Amino acid sequence: MAKTLARVLEVPFSMSDCTPFTQAGYIGEDAEICVQRLLAAADYDVAAAERGIICLDEIDKISAAKMSHGKDVGGEGVQQALLKIIEGTTLQIQAKHEKSASGRGPNSAASNHPTNSTQSGGNMPPTSSSGTGNAFLPPAAKTETYNVRTDNILFIFAGAFVGLQKMILNRISKSSIGFGAPIRSSSVPSSSSSTFSLNPSQDQPISLKPNSPEAILFSQHIPYYTPPPPPSSHTQTNQGKKKVPEEEDETHHLNPLDLVQPTDLQSYGLIPELIGRIPVTAALAPLSLPLLVRVLTEPRNSILKQYTQLFLLSGVELAFTKPALREIAKSALGMGTGARGLRTCCERLLTDTMFEVPGGSVKYVAVTAKVARK
């Protein structure tokens, strides 16, 4: 998403992984390397780099670790190094800008004859007797210093933050001590159960029914909470019976990460100085079942189009039914790996077919819901 944003705004973009970052003076990459990569992405144009976008991924991996002895050079030390860069400062970046060979200047025409050669009127310097020296080596690229201000650079931090949901649910959930108090269960909340149940051990969205105690609790903590729309009018079938659309059968999903507060990030391991310099926080919810079906079919280079083209190379036409697409999306949703699970499901489903069908008499392959459930 950040790369698409940079392409739309026509600004340079750089992405760096925070995992190898260490404090200055220790083995590893310094935090200033992210600005150097942005400068290289801008073709060493300082003016363009000063209005670019830097995305720092895996920011949760540099959370402060509780160490009994020693110094946390890969956690809190990196966070402190990022403070001035985010706040706005002038960094001196030393880089070797390799120029193209075409721009050799006005003496490029006489490149075949060195300046000190006899054909150009000069005296050839004596070479070393060892034979290791070479008087015709091109000069090495000169190290240049660039002063880059980071005031107008947009910094985007991204991370998985595994376990942050548990901290949020522990903060907003009521205590289960006392008579008549709601009981917190470790099982997944079900629609038939009337007891208050949240599962903080799984980093998955919570499926809630409208007007349930859990949904009311989330609506009290989310200031921009919008209740789900009421059920629309049922469609009429040919037999005159009412049919409920499939979208109405799905429960409403709420992401506990929408309730994140600076205190939760501080408890996770980020220092307060860094949290204060990140004014906007946004949580990305996992893909739902309808979205997985769209990812499976709508992109220009979708997985279904790739497999269809792969079968066409062998003269076989591949087709999927709509219930089969839904079953594949359900299997990927159960894996918990997001859209990457779609390829795993399709590979398991079509591996045997890809080896058996080519070279035979089969010309058409149809994947139904019954086959997708296996």
Short mmCIF file of C-alpha atoms in Angstrom, two decimals:
data_model
loop_
_atom_site.label_atom_id
_atom_site.label_comp_id
_atom_site.label_asym_id
_atom_site.label_seq_id
_atom_site.Cartn_x
_atom_site.Cartn_y
_atom_site.Cartn_z
CA MET A 1 0.00 0.00 0.00
CA ALA A 2 2.82 2.40 0.82
CA LYS A 3 4.48 1.68 -2.53
CA THR A 4 1.20 2.38 -4.33
CA LEU A 5 0.84 5.63 -2.40
CA ALA A 6 4.34 6.70 -3.45
CA ARG A 7 3.63 5.83 -7.08
CA VAL A 8 0.42 7.89 -7.07
CA LEU A 9 2.13 10.87 -5.43
CA GLU A 10 5.18 10.47 -7.71
CA VAL A 11 7.67 10.60 -4.85
CA PRO A 12 10.64 8.29 -4.15
CA PHE A 13 9.97 5.32 -1.90
CA SER A 14 12.24 3.16 0.22
CA MET A 15 11.49 0.17 2.44
CA SER A 16 13.84 -1.04 5.15
CA ASP A 17 13.66 -3.92 7.58
CA CYS A 18 14.24 -2.96 11.21
CA THR A 19 15.49 -6.43 12.17
CA PRO A 20 19.20 -5.84 11.31
CA PHE A 21 19.24 -2.34 12.83
CA THR A 22 21.59 -1.84 15.78
CA GLN A 23 22.82 1.12 17.76
CA ALA A 24 25.66 3.13 16.22
CA GLY A 25 29.04 1.55 16.86
CA TYR A 26 27.86 -2.07 16.97
CA ILE A 27 27.82 -4.78 14.33
CA GLY A 28 24.81 -4.34 12.10
CA GLU A 29 23.13 -1.59 10.13
CA ASP A 30 22.73 1.90 11.51
CA ALA A 31 19.32 3.55 11.53
CA GLU A 32 20.50 6.18 9.04
CA ILE A 33 20.72 3.50 6.32
CA CYS A 34 17.00 4.00 5.61
CA VAL A 35 17.62 7.60 4.53
CA GLN A 36 20.57 6.51 2.41
CA ARG A 37 18.35 3.98 0.60
CA LEU A 38 15.77 6.68 -0.03
CA LEU A 39 18.49 8.91 -1.48
CA ALA A 40 19.58 6.09 -3.79
CA ALA A 41 15.95 5.52 -4.84
CA ALA A 42 15.73 9.22 -5.73
CA ASP A 43 18.85 8.88 -7.95
CA TYR A 44 20.80 11.00 -5.45
CA ASP A 45 18.46 13.95 -5.91
CA VAL A 46 18.43 15.56 -2.47
CA ALA A 47 15.37 17.73 -3.17
CA ALA A 48 13.32 14.71 -4.25
CA ALA A 49 14.54 12.55 -1.36
CA GLU A 50 13.54 15.18 1.20
CA ARG A 51 9.87 14.71 0.24
CA GLY A 52 9.87 10.93 -0.13
CA ILE A 53 8.36 8.08 1.84
CA ILE A 54 10.27 5.66 4.08
CA CYS A 55 8.55 2.48 5.24
CA LEU A 56 10.16 0.74 8.22
CA ASP A 57 8.88 -2.82 8.41
CA GLU A 58 9.07 -5.17 11.41
CA ILE A 59 9.05 -2.29 13.88
CA ASP A 60 7.78 -4.68 16.55
CA LYS A 61 11.05 -6.63 16.37
CA ILE A 62 12.98 -3.74 17.94
CA SER A 63 10.81 -3.56 21.04
CA ALA A 64 12.75 -3.08 24.25
CA ALA A 65 13.83 -6.40 25.76
CA LYS A 66 14.06 -7.00 29.48
CA MET A 67 17.73 -7.75 30.02
CA SER A 68 19.20 -8.57 33.39
CA HIS A 69 22.67 -7.44 32.31
CA GLY A 70 24.24 -5.77 29.31
CA LYS A 71 22.84 -3.23 26.89
CA ASP A 72 19.93 -3.62 24.51
CA VAL A 73 21.64 -2.38 21.33
CA GLY A 74 19.09 -3.93 18.96
CA GLY A 75 15.94 -2.76 20.72
CA GLU A 76 15.81 0.38 22.80
CA GLY A 77 19.08 1.62 21.29
CA VAL A 78 17.59 1.55 17.79
CA GLN A 79 14.45 3.31 18.96
CA GLN A 80 16.52 6.11 20.45
CA ALA A 81 18.48 6.40 17.21
CA LEU A 82 15.24 6.82 15.26
CA LEU A 83 14.00 9.70 17.44
CA LYS A 84 15.96 12.52 15.79
CA ILE A 85 15.43 11.08 12.31
CA ILE A 86 11.66 11.07 12.74
CA GLU A 87 11.54 14.43 14.52
CA GLY A 88 13.54 16.12 11.78
CA THR A 89 17.26 16.63 11.47
CA THR A 90 20.01 17.02 8.89
CA LEU A 91 21.92 13.85 8.11
CA GLN A 92 25.23 13.69 6.30
CA ILE A 93 25.06 10.75 3.95
CA GLN A 94 28.30 9.59 2.35
CA ALA A 95 27.74 7.55 -0.79
CA LYS A 96 29.59 6.69 -3.97
CA HIS A 97 27.50 7.95 -6.86
CA GLU A 98 28.62 5.89 -9.85
CA LYS A 99 28.27 7.98 -12.95
CA SER A 100 27.60 6.52 -16.37
CA ALA A 101 30.49 5.84 -18.71
CA SER A 102 29.02 8.08 -21.41
CA GLY A 103 29.80 11.31 -19.61
CA ARG A 104 33.58 11.32 -19.79
CA GLY A 105 33.99 14.98 -20.59
CA PRO A 106 35.68 16.67 -23.53
CA ASN A 107 38.72 14.36 -23.45
CA SER A 108 36.62 11.27 -24.12
CA ALA A 109 37.61 11.27 -27.79
CA ALA A 110 41.27 10.72 -26.90
CA SER A 111 40.48 7.84 -24.59
CA ASN A 112 42.25 5.39 -26.90
CA HIS A 113 45.54 7.22 -26.31
CA PRO A 114 46.50 7.96 -22.69
CA THR A 115 47.68 11.44 -21.82
CA ASN A 116 51.25 10.34 -21.14
CA SER A 117 51.56 8.09 -24.18
CA THR A 118 54.06 8.77 -26.92
CA GLN A 119 51.30 9.26 -29.51
CA SER A 120 49.84 12.13 -27.53
CA GLY A 121 53.15 13.85 -27.01
CA GLY A 122 53.81 12.75 -23.44
CA ASN A 123 56.25 10.42 -21.80
CA MET A 124 55.06 7.00 -20.66
CA PRO A 125 55.73 6.52 -16.92
CA PRO A 126 57.69 3.43 -16.02
CA THR A 127 55.65 0.50 -14.78
CA SER A 128 56.46 -1.39 -11.63
CA SER A 129 58.77 -4.35 -11.98
CA SER A 130 56.46 -6.61 -10.02
CA GLY A 131 53.80 -6.37 -12.68
CA THR A 132 51.00 -5.80 -10.17
CA GLY A 133 50.49 -2.14 -10.99
CA ASN A 134 48.45 -0.89 -13.91
CA ALA A 135 48.71 2.70 -15.05
CA PHE A 136 45.51 2.50 -17.14
CA LEU A 137 43.01 1.65 -14.38
CA PRO A 138 39.99 3.98 -14.35
CA PRO A 139 39.73 6.21 -11.29
CA ALA A 140 37.57 4.89 -8.48
CA ALA A 141 34.21 6.49 -7.77
CA LYS A 142 34.60 9.47 -5.49
CA THR A 143 32.76 9.43 -2.20
CA GLU A 144 30.38 12.38 -2.03
CA THR A 145 28.62 13.82 1.00
CA TYR A 146 24.93 14.70 0.82
CA ASN A 147 23.07 16.74 3.44
CA VAL A 148 19.51 15.42 3.68
CA ARG A 149 16.86 16.98 5.91
CA THR A 150 14.24 14.60 7.25
CA ASP A 151 11.61 17.16 8.24
CA ASN A 152 9.31 16.52 5.26
CA ILE A 153 9.93 12.79 4.87
CA LEU A 154 6.92 10.61 5.61
CA PHE A 155 7.78 7.69 7.89
CA ILE A 156 5.46 4.67 7.91
CA PHE A 157 6.01 1.97 10.53
CA ALA A 158 4.59 -1.52 10.06
CA GLY A 159 4.67 -4.66 12.15
CA ALA A 160 2.70 -7.74 13.13
CA PHE A 161 2.73 -7.03 16.89
CA VAL A 162 2.01 -10.61 17.88
CA GLY A 163 0.44 -10.69 21.33
CA LEU A 164 -0.77 -7.08 21.32
CA GLN A 165 -4.39 -8.20 21.10
CA LYS A 166 -4.05 -10.01 24.40
CA MET A 167 -2.86 -6.82 26.10
CA ILE A 168 -5.77 -4.85 24.66
CA LEU A 169 -8.38 -7.41 25.69
CA ASN A 170 -6.93 -7.64 29.17
CA ARG A 171 -7.28 -3.88 29.48
CA ILE A 172 -10.86 -3.51 28.27
CA SER A 173 -12.34 -6.75 29.61
CA LYS A 174 -14.08 -6.73 32.94
CA SER A 175 -12.90 -8.76 35.86
CA SER A 176 -14.50 -12.16 36.46
CA ILE A 177 -14.10 -11.97 40.24
CA GLY A 178 -17.21 -11.67 42.37
CA PHE A 179 -20.81 -12.87 42.40
CA GLY A 180 -22.69 -12.26 39.18
CA ALA A 181 -19.55 -11.19 37.27
CA PRO A 182 -19.28 -12.30 33.63
CA ILE A 183 -16.93 -15.23 33.08
CA ARG A 184 -14.06 -14.96 30.62
CA SER A 185 -13.53 -18.23 28.84
CA SER A 186 -10.50 -19.32 26.84
CA SER A 187 -12.66 -20.83 24.11
CA VAL A 188 -13.82 -19.12 20.96
CA PRO A 189 -17.02 -17.14 21.56
CA SER A 190 -20.08 -18.82 20.12
CA SER A 191 -23.37 -17.25 19.19
CA SER A 192 -25.38 -19.69 21.31
CA SER A 193 -23.51 -18.94 24.54
CA SER A 194 -24.88 -16.15 26.71
CA THR A 195 -21.78 -15.74 28.85
CA PHE A 196 -19.19 -13.09 28.14
CA SER A 197 -16.32 -14.78 26.34
CA LEU A 198 -13.25 -13.32 24.71
CA ASN A 199 -10.28 -15.26 23.44
CA PRO A 200 -7.12 -13.18 23.92
CA SER A 201 -4.76 -16.01 23.07
CA GLN A 202 -5.44 -15.95 19.33
CA ASP A 203 -4.39 -13.09 17.06
CA GLN A 204 -7.55 -13.32 14.98
CA PRO A 205 -10.57 -11.03 14.60
CA ILE A 206 -13.44 -11.75 16.94
CA SER A 207 -16.68 -12.85 15.29
CA LEU A 208 -19.59 -11.23 17.11
CA LYS A 209 -23.30 -11.17 16.62
CA PRO A 210 -24.99 -7.76 16.50
CA ASN A 211 -26.24 -6.49 19.89
CA SER A 212 -24.24 -9.15 21.74
CA PRO A 213 -22.43 -8.22 25.00
CA GLU A 214 -19.09 -8.36 23.20
CA ALA A 215 -20.30 -6.04 20.42
CA ILE A 216 -21.67 -3.59 23.00
CA LEU A 217 -18.31 -3.61 24.79
CA PHE A 218 -16.43 -2.80 21.59
CA SER A 219 -18.92 -0.06 20.66
CA GLN A 220 -18.17 1.66 23.98
CA HIS A 221 -14.43 1.81 23.32
CA ILE A 222 -14.37 2.62 19.60
CA PRO A 223 -15.30 6.31 19.06
CA TYR A 224 -15.93 5.86 15.34
CA TYR A 225 -17.90 2.62 15.72
CA THR A 226 -20.66 2.20 13.15
CA PRO A 227 -23.22 -0.53 13.82
CA PRO A 228 -23.81 -3.03 11.03
CA PRO A 229 -26.63 -2.12 8.65
CA PRO A 230 -29.99 -3.78 9.21
CA PRO A 231 -30.84 -6.79 7.05
CA SER A 232 -31.97 -5.75 3.60
CA SER A 233 -35.14 -6.95 1.94
CA HIS A 234 -35.05 -10.61 1.06
CA THR A 235 -34.95 -11.56 -2.57
CA GLN A 236 -37.84 -13.48 -4.12
CA THR A 237 -37.19 -16.80 -5.84
CA ASN A 238 -39.13 -18.39 -8.65
CA GLN A 239 -41.13 -20.52 -6.19
CA GLY A 240 -42.23 -17.43 -4.24
CA LYS A 241 -40.10 -18.30 -1.19
CA LYS A 242 -37.79 -15.82 0.48
CA LYS A 243 -34.11 -16.47 0.18
CA VAL A 244 -31.56 -14.93 2.53
CA PRO A 245 -28.38 -13.71 0.78
CA GLU A 246 -25.14 -15.34 1.79
CA GLU A 247 -23.72 -12.05 3.07
CA GLU A 248 -26.39 -11.84 5.79
CA ASP A 249 -25.43 -15.20 7.25
CA GLU A 250 -21.95 -13.99 8.15
CA THR A 251 -21.19 -12.60 11.57
CA HIS A 252 -19.76 -9.16 12.16
CA HIS A 253 -15.98 -9.15 12.66
CA LEU A 254 -14.31 -6.74 15.06
CA ASN A 255 -10.57 -6.24 15.27
CA PRO A 256 -9.25 -5.67 18.82
CA LEU A 257 -6.29 -3.77 17.36
CA ASP A 258 -8.70 -0.91 16.60
CA LEU A 259 -8.72 -0.23 20.35
CA VAL A 260 -4.95 0.21 20.65
CA GLN A 261 -3.74 3.00 22.91
CA PRO A 262 -0.24 4.44 23.44
CA THR A 263 -0.13 2.66 26.79
CA ASP A 264 -0.56 -0.68 25.02
CA LEU A 265 2.36 0.04 22.70
CA GLN A 266 4.45 1.09 25.68
CA SER A 267 3.63 -2.17 27.45
CA TYR A 268 4.63 -4.03 24.29
CA GLY A 269 8.14 -2.54 24.39
CA LEU A 270 8.16 0.76 22.51
CA ILE A 271 9.61 3.72 24.37
CA PRO A 272 7.27 6.68 25.07
CA GLU A 273 9.46 9.09 23.10
CA LEU A 274 9.01 7.04 19.93
CA ILE A 275 5.29 6.55 20.48
CA GLY A 276 4.82 10.30 20.86
CA ARG A 277 6.41 10.90 17.46
CA ILE A 278 3.95 8.54 15.75
CA PRO A 279 0.65 10.46 15.99
CA VAL A 280 -1.50 8.24 13.77
CA THR A 281 -2.01 4.51 14.31
CA ALA A 282 -4.13 2.30 12.08
CA ALA A 283 -4.89 -1.41 12.32
CA LEU A 284 -5.32 -3.69 9.33
CA ALA A 285 -7.95 -6.38 9.73
CA PRO A 286 -7.40 -9.85 8.25
CA LEU A 287 -9.10 -10.62 4.98
CA SER A 288 -12.64 -11.91 5.26
CA LEU A 289 -14.19 -14.70 3.21
CA PRO A 290 -15.70 -12.45 0.48
CA LEU A 291 -12.42 -10.56 0.17
CA LEU A 292 -10.47 -13.79 -0.26
CA VAL A 293 -12.82 -14.80 -3.06
CA ARG A 294 -12.17 -11.45 -4.74
CA VAL A 295 -8.41 -11.85 -4.34
CA LEU A 296 -8.74 -15.26 -5.93
CA THR A 297 -10.52 -13.99 -9.05
CA GLU A 298 -10.36 -10.22 -9.63
CA PRO A 299 -6.65 -9.21 -9.87
CA ARG A 300 -5.07 -8.99 -13.28
CA ASN A 301 -2.63 -11.79 -12.42
CA SER A 302 -4.89 -13.69 -10.06
CA ILE A 303 -4.15 -17.25 -9.01
CA LEU A 304 -7.06 -18.66 -11.02
CA LYS A 305 -5.85 -16.93 -14.18
CA GLN A 306 -2.37 -18.31 -13.63
CA TYR A 307 -3.60 -21.88 -13.27
CA THR A 308 -5.99 -21.45 -16.21
CA GLN A 309 -3.14 -20.31 -18.43
CA LEU A 310 -0.95 -23.14 -17.14
CA PHE A 311 -3.54 -25.73 -18.17
CA LEU A 312 -4.03 -24.03 -21.53
CA LEU A 313 -0.39 -24.66 -22.34
CA SER A 314 -1.29 -28.36 -22.37
CA GLY A 315 -4.52 -27.80 -24.31
CA VAL A 316 -6.78 -28.28 -21.26
CA GLU A 317 -9.50 -25.85 -20.23
CA LEU A 318 -9.82 -25.28 -16.47
CA ALA A 319 -13.00 -23.96 -14.81
CA PHE A 320 -14.13 -23.34 -11.22
CA THR A 321 -17.65 -23.14 -9.90
CA LYS A 322 -18.65 -20.35 -7.49
CA PRO A 323 -19.21 -22.76 -4.57
CA ALA A 324 -15.74 -24.19 -5.24
CA LEU A 325 -14.20 -20.73 -5.00
CA ARG A 326 -15.94 -20.23 -1.69
CA GLU A 327 -14.65 -23.53 -0.35
CA ILE A 328 -11.09 -22.67 -1.37
CA ALA A 329 -11.42 -19.33 0.41
CA LYS A 330 -12.73 -21.08 3.51
CA SER A 331 -9.74 -23.40 3.57
CA ALA A 332 -7.35 -20.46 3.22
CA LEU A 333 -9.18 -18.58 5.95
CA GLY A 334 -8.78 -21.50 8.30
CA MET A 335 -5.01 -21.54 7.77
CA GLY A 336 -4.67 -18.05 9.17
CA THR A 337 -1.99 -17.03 6.65
CA GLY A 338 -4.07 -14.52 4.72
CA ALA A 339 -4.09 -14.40 0.93
CA ARG A 340 -0.92 -16.51 0.75
CA GLY A 341 -2.98 -19.50 1.84
CA LEU A 342 -4.95 -19.38 -1.41
CA ARG A 343 -2.00 -20.62 -3.43
CA THR A 344 -1.40 -23.40 -0.92
CA CYS A 345 -5.00 -24.57 -1.24
CA CYS A 346 -4.95 -24.42 -5.04
CA GLU A 347 -1.64 -26.25 -5.16
CA ARG A 348 -2.97 -29.08 -2.98
CA LEU A 349 -6.11 -29.24 -5.07
CA LEU A 350 -4.55 -29.25 -8.54
CA THR A 351 -1.15 -30.89 -8.07
CA ASP A 352 -2.26 -34.39 -9.09
CA THR A 353 -4.34 -33.02 -11.94
CA MET A 354 -1.43 -31.04 -13.37
CA PHE A 355 0.66 -34.21 -13.61
CA GLU A 356 -2.03 -36.62 -14.84
CA VAL A 357 -4.12 -34.60 -17.31
CA PRO A 358 -1.47 -33.29 -19.78
CA GLY A 359 -0.77 -35.75 -22.56
CA GLY A 360 -4.09 -37.58 -22.13
CA SER A 361 -7.51 -37.39 -23.69
CA VAL A 362 -8.96 -35.02 -21.10
CA LYS A 363 -9.67 -31.58 -22.52
CA TYR A 364 -11.83 -30.02 -19.80
CA VAL A 365 -11.32 -29.88 -16.01
CA ALA A 366 -14.06 -28.55 -13.73
CA VAL A 367 -13.50 -27.99 -10.01
CA THR A 368 -16.68 -28.26 -7.95
CA ALA A 369 -17.39 -27.62 -4.27
CA LYS A 370 -17.32 -31.35 -3.49
CA VAL A 371 -13.81 -31.65 -4.86
CA ALA A 372 -12.66 -28.47 -3.08
CA ARG A 373 -13.80 -29.83 0.31
CA LYS A 374 -11.46 -32.81 0.13
#
